[in-house]
PDB file of C-alpha atoms in Angstrom:
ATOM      1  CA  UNK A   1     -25.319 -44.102  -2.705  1.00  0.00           C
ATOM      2  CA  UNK A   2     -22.429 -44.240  -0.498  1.00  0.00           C
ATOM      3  CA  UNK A   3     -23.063 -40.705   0.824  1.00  0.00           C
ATOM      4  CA  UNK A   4     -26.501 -41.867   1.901  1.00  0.00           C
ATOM      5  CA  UNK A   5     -25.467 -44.823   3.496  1.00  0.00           C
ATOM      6  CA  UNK A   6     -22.837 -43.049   5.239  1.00  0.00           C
ATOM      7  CA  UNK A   7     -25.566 -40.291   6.740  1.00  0.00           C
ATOM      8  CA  UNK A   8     -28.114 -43.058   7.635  1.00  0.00           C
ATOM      9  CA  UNK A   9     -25.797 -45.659   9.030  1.00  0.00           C
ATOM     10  CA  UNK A  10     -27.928 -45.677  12.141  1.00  0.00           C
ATOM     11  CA  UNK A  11     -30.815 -46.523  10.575  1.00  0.00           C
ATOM     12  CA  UNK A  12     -29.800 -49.099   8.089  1.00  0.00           C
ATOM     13  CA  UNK A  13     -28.150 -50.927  10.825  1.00  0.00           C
ATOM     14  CA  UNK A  14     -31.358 -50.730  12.861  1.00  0.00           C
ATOM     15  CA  UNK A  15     -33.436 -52.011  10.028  1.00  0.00           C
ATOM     16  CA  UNK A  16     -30.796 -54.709   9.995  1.00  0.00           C
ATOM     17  CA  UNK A  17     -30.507 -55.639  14.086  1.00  0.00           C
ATOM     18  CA  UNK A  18     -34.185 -54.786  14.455  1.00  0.00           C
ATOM     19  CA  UNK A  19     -35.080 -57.562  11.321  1.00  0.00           C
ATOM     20  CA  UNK A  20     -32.897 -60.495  12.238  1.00  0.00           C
ATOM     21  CA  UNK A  21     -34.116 -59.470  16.468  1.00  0.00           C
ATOM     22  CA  UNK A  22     -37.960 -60.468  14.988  1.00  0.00           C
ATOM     23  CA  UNK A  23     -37.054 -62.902  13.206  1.00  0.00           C
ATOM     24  CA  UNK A  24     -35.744 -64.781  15.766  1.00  0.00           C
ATOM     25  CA  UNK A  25     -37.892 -64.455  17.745  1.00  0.00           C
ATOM     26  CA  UNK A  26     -40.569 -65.727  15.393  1.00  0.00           C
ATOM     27  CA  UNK A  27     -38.352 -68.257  15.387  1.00  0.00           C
ATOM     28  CA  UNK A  28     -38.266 -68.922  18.889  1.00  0.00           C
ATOM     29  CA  UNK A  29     -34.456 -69.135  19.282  1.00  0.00           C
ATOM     30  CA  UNK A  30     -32.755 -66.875  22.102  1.00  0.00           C
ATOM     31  CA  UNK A  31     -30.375 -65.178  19.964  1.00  0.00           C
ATOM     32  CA  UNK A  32     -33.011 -62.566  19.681  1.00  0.00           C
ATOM     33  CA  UNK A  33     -32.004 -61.609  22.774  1.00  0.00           C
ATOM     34  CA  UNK A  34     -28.491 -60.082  22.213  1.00  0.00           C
ATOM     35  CA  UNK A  35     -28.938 -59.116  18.988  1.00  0.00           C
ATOM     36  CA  UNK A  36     -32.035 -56.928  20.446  1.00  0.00           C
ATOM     37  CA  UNK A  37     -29.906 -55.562  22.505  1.00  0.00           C
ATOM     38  CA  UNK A  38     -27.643 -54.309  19.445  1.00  0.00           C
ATOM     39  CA  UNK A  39     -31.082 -52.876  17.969  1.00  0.00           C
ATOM     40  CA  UNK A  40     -31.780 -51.241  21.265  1.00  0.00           C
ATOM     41  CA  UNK A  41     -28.337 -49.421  21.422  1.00  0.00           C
ATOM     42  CA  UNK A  42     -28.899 -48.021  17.741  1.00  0.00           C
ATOM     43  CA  UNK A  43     -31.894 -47.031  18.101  1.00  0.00           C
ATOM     44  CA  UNK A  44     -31.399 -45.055  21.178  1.00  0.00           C
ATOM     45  CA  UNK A  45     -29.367 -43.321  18.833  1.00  0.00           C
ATOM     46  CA  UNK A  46     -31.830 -42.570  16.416  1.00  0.00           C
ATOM     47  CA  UNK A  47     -34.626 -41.587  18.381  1.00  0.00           C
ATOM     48  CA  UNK A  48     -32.902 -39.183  20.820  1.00  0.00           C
ATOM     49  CA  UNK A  49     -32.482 -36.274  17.685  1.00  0.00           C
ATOM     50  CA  UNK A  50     -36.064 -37.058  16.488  1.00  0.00           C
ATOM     51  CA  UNK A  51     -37.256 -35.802  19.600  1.00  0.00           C
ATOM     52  CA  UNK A  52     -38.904 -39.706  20.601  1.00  0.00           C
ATOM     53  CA  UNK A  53     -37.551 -38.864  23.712  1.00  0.00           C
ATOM     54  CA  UNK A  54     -40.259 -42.279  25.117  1.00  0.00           C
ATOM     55  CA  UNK A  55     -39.149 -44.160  22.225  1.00  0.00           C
ATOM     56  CA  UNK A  56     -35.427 -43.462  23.124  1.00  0.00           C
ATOM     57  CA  UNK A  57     -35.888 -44.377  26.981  1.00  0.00           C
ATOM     58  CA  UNK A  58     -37.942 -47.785  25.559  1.00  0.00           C
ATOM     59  CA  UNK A  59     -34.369 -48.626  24.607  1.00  0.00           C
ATOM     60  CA  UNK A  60     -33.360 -48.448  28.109  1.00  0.00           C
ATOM     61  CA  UNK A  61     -36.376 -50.545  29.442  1.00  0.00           C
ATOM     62  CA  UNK A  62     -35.506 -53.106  26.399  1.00  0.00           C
ATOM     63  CA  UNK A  63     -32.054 -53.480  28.021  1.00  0.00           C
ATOM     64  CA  UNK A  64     -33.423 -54.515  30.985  1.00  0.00           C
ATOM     65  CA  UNK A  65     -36.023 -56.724  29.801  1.00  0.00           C
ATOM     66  CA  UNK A  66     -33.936 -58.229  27.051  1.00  0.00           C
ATOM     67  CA  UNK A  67     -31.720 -59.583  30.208  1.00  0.00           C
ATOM     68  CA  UNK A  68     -34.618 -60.512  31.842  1.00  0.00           C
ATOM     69  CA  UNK A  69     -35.782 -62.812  28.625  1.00  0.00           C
ATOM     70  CA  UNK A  70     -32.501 -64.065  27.835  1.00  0.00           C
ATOM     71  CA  UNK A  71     -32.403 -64.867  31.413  1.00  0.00           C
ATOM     72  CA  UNK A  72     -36.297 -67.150  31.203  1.00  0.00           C
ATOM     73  CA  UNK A  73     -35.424 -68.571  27.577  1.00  0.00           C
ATOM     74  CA  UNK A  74     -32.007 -70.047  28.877  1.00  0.00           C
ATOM     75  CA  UNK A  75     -33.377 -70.899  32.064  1.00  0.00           C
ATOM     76  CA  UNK A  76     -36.962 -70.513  33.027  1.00  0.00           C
ATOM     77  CA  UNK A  77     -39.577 -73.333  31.478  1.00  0.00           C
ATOM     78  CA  UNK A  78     -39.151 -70.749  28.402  1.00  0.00           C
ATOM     79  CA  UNK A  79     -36.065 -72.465  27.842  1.00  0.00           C
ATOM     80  CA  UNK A  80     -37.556 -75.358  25.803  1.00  0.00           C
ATOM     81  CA  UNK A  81     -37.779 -74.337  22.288  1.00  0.00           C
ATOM     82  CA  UNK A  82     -41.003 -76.087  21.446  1.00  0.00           C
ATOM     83  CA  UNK A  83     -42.605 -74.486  24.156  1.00  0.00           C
ATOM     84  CA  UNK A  84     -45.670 -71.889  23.936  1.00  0.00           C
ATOM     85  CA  UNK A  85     -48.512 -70.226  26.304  1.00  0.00           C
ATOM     86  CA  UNK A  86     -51.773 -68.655  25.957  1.00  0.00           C
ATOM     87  CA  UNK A  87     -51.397 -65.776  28.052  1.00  0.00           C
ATOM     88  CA  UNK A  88     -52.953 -66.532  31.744  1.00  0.00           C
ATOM     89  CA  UNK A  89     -56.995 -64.629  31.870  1.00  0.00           C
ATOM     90  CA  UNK A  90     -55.841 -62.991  35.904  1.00  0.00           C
ATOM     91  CA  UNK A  91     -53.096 -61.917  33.295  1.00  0.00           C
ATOM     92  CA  UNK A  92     -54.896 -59.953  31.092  1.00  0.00           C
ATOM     93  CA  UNK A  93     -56.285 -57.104  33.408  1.00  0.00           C
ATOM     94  CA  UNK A  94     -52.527 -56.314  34.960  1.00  0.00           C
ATOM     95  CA  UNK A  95     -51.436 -55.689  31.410  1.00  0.00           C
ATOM     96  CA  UNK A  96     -54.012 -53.834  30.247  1.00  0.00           C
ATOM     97  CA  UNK A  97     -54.016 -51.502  33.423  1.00  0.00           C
ATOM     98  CA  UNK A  98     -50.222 -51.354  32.830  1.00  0.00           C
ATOM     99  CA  UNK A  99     -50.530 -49.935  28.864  1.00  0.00           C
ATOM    100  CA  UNK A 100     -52.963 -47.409  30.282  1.00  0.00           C
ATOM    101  CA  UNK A 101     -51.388 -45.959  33.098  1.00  0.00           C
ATOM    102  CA  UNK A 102     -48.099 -45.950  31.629  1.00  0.00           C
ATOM    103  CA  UNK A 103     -49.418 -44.033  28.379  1.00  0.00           C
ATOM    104  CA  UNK A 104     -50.870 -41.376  30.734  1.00  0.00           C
ATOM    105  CA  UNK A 105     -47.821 -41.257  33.019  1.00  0.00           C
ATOM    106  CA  UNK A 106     -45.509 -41.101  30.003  1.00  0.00           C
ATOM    107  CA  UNK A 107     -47.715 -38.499  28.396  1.00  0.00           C
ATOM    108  CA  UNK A 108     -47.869 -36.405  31.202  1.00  0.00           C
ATOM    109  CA  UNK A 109     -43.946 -36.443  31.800  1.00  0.00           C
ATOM    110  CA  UNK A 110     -43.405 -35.699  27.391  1.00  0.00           C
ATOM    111  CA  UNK A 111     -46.405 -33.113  27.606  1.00  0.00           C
ATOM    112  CA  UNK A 112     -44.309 -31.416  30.899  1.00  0.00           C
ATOM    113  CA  UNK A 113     -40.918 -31.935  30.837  1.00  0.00           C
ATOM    114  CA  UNK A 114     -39.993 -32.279  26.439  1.00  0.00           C
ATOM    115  CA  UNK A 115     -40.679 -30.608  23.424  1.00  0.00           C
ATOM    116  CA  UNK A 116     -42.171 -33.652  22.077  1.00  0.00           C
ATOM    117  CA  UNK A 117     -44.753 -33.074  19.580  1.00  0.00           C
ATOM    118  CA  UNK A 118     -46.303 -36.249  19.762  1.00  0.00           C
ATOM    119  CA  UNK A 119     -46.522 -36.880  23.113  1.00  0.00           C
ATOM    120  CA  UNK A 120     -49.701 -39.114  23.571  1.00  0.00           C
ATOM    121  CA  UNK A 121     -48.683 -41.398  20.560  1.00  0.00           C
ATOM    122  CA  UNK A 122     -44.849 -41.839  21.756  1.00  0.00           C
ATOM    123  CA  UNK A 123     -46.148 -42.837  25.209  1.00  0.00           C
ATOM    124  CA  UNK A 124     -48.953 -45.124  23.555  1.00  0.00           C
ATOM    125  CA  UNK A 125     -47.030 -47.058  21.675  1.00  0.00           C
ATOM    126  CA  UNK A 126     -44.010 -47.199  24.227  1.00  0.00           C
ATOM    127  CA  UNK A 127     -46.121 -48.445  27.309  1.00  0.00           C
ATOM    128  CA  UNK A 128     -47.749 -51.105  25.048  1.00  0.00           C
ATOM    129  CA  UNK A 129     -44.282 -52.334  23.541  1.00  0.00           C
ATOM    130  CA  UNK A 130     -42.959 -53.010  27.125  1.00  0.00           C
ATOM    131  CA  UNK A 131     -46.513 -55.008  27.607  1.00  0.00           C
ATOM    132  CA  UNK A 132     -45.683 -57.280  24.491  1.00  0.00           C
ATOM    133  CA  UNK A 133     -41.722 -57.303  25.772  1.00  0.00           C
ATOM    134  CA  UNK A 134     -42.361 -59.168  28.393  1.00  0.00           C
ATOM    135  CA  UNK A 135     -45.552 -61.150  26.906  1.00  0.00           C
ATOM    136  CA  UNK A 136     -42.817 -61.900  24.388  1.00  0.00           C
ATOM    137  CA  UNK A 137     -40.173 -63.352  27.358  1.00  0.00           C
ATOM    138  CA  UNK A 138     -43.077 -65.364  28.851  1.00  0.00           C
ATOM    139  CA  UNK A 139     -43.798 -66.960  25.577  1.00  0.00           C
ATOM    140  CA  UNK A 140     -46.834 -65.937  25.474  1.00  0.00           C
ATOM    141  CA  UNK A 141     -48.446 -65.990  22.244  1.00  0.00           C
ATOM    142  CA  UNK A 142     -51.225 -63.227  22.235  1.00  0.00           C
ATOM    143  CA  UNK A 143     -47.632 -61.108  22.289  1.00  0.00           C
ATOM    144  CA  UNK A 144     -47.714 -60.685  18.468  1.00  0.00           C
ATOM    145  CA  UNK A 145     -51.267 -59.320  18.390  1.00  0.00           C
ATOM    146  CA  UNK A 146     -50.005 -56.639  20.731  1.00  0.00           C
ATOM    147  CA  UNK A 147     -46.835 -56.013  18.768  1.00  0.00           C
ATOM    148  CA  UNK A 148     -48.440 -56.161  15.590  1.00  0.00           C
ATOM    149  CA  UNK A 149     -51.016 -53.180  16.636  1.00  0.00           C
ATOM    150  CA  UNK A 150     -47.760 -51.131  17.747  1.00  0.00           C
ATOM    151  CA  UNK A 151     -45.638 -51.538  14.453  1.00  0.00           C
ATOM    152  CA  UNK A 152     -48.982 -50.577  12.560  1.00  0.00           C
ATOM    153  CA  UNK A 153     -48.626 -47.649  14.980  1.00  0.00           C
ATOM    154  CA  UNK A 154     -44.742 -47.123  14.679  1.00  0.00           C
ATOM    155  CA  UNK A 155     -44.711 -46.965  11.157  1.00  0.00           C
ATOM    156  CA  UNK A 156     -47.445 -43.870  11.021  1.00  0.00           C
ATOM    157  CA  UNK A 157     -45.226 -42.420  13.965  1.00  0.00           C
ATOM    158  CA  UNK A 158     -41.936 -42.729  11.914  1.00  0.00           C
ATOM    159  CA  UNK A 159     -43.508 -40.864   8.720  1.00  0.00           C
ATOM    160  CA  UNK A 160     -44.651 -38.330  10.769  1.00  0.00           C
ATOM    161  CA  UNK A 161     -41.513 -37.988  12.287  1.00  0.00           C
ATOM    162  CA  UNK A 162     -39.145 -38.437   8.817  1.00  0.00           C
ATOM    163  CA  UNK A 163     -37.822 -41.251   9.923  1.00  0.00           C
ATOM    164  CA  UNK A 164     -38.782 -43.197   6.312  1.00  0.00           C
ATOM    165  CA  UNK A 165     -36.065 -46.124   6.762  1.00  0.00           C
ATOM    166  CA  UNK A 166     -37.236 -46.608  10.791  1.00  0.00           C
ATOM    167  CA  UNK A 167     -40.654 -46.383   9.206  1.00  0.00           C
ATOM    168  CA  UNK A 168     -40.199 -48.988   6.124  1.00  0.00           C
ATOM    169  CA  UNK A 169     -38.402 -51.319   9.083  1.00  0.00           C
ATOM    170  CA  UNK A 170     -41.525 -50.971  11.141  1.00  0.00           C
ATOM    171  CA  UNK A 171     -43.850 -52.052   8.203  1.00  0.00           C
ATOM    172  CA  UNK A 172     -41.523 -55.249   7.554  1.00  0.00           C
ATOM    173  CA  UNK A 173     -41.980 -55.913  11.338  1.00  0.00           C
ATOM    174  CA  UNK A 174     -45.607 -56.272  10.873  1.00  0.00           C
ATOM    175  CA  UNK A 175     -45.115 -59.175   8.324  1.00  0.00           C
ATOM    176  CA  UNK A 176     -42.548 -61.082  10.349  1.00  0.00           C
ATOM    177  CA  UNK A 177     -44.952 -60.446  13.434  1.00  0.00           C
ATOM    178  CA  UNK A 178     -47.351 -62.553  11.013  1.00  0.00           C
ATOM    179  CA  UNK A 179     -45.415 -64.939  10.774  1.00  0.00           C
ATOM    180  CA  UNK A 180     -44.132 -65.403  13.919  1.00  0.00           C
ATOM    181  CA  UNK A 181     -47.437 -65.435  15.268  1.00  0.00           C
ATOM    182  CA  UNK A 182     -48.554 -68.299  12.442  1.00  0.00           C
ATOM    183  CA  UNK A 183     -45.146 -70.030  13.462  1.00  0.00           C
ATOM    184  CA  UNK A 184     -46.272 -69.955  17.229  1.00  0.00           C
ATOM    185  CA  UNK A 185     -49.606 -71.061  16.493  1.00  0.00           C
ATOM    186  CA  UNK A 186     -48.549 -74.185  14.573  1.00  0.00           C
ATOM    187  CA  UNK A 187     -46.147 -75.355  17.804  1.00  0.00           C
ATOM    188  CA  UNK A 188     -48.728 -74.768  19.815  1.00  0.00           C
ATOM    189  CA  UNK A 189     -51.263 -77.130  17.413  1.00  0.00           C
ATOM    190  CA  UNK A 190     -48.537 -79.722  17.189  1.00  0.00           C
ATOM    191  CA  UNK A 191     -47.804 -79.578  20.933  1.00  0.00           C
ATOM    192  CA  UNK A 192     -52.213 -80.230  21.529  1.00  0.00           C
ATOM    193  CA  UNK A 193     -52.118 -82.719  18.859  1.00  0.00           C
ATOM    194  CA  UNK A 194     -49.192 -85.352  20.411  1.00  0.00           C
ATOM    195  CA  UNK A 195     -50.354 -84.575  24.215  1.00  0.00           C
ATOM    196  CA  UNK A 196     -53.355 -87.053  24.098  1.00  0.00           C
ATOM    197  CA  UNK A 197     -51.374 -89.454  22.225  1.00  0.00           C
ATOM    198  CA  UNK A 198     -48.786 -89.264  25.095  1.00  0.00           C
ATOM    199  CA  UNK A 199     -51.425 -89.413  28.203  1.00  0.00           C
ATOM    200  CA  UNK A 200     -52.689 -92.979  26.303  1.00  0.00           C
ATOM    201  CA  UNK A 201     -49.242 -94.403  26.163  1.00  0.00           C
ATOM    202  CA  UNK A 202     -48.996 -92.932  29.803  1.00  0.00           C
TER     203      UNK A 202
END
């Protein structure tokens, strides 16, 4: 038992940093944020030998997006806990043409420049994790439909890769996703239920 735990340190404490990152974030409380970061360090780690060369350079783009959320929940209107969007319509279109042309310009640049053999499913699910990043830092709460499709994704990407603990991590993702989308959804019911009561004593 030791032995194994000593040869898949990385991965245990990604399952751990990567858990308690979702689960914050279900929980709509900005610690998600460094500890993301953590998980984003590890698994750049992890992914670099498995040859999810995409998956590894996500980790970079995380970094940079994790400031830029940290930055919007301690100091954009995100800050306030109790507060949740519907992502904008004019938004929609820009994020879909954003998954789609950065799958094909990430699968062009794994096809070309890596041995990757899973090119076109390391750049799929990479492009549309950095769409529900920063649907995630907006508050937006369509973000866990998006994330919940990639982890579904992930976790045949990780068996097919041998990555079993990334890939059991993955499939406990898709149940907090679940319930941080339920969580989300019930702020968001309690915020439309007290808003007419406060326009009358307006």
């Amino acid at each position: 038992m030791i032995e194994w735990i000593l040869t898949e340190w990385t991965q245990i404490l990604g399952f751990a940093t990567g858990a308690a990152c979702v689960l914050l974030a279900a929980r709509r409380n900005v610690w998600t944020y460094p500890i993301g970061i953590a998980n984003n360090l590890v698994f750049l780690v992890v992914f670099v030998p498995a040859g999810l060369y995409a998956s590894a350079a996500l980790q970079v783009v995380y970094l940079v997006l994790g400031v830029h959320g940290w930055w919007r929940w301690t100091r954009g209107v995100e800050h306030d806990r109790e507060y949740v969007a519907r992502t904008p319509r004019r938004a929609v279109p820009w994020l879909i043409v954003a998954a789609v042309a950065g799958t094909a310009l990430l699968t062009w640049v794994l096809a070309t420049f890596t041995d990757s053999q899973v090119a076109l499913a390391d750049a799929a699910t990479t492009s549309a994790s950095l769409v529900a990043q920063y649907m995630l830092n907006r508050k937006w709460i369509e973000n866990w439909f998006v994330w919940i499709g990639v982890d579904v994704a992930f976790v045949a990407l990780s068996i097919a890769t041998g990555l079993w603990i990334i890939a059991a991590l993955y499939a406990l993702f898709i149940g907090l996703c679940v319930s941080g989308l339920w969580s989300w959804r019930r702020v968001q019911s309690e915020s439309t239920d007290t808003a007419p009561a406060a326009d009358a004593r307006a």
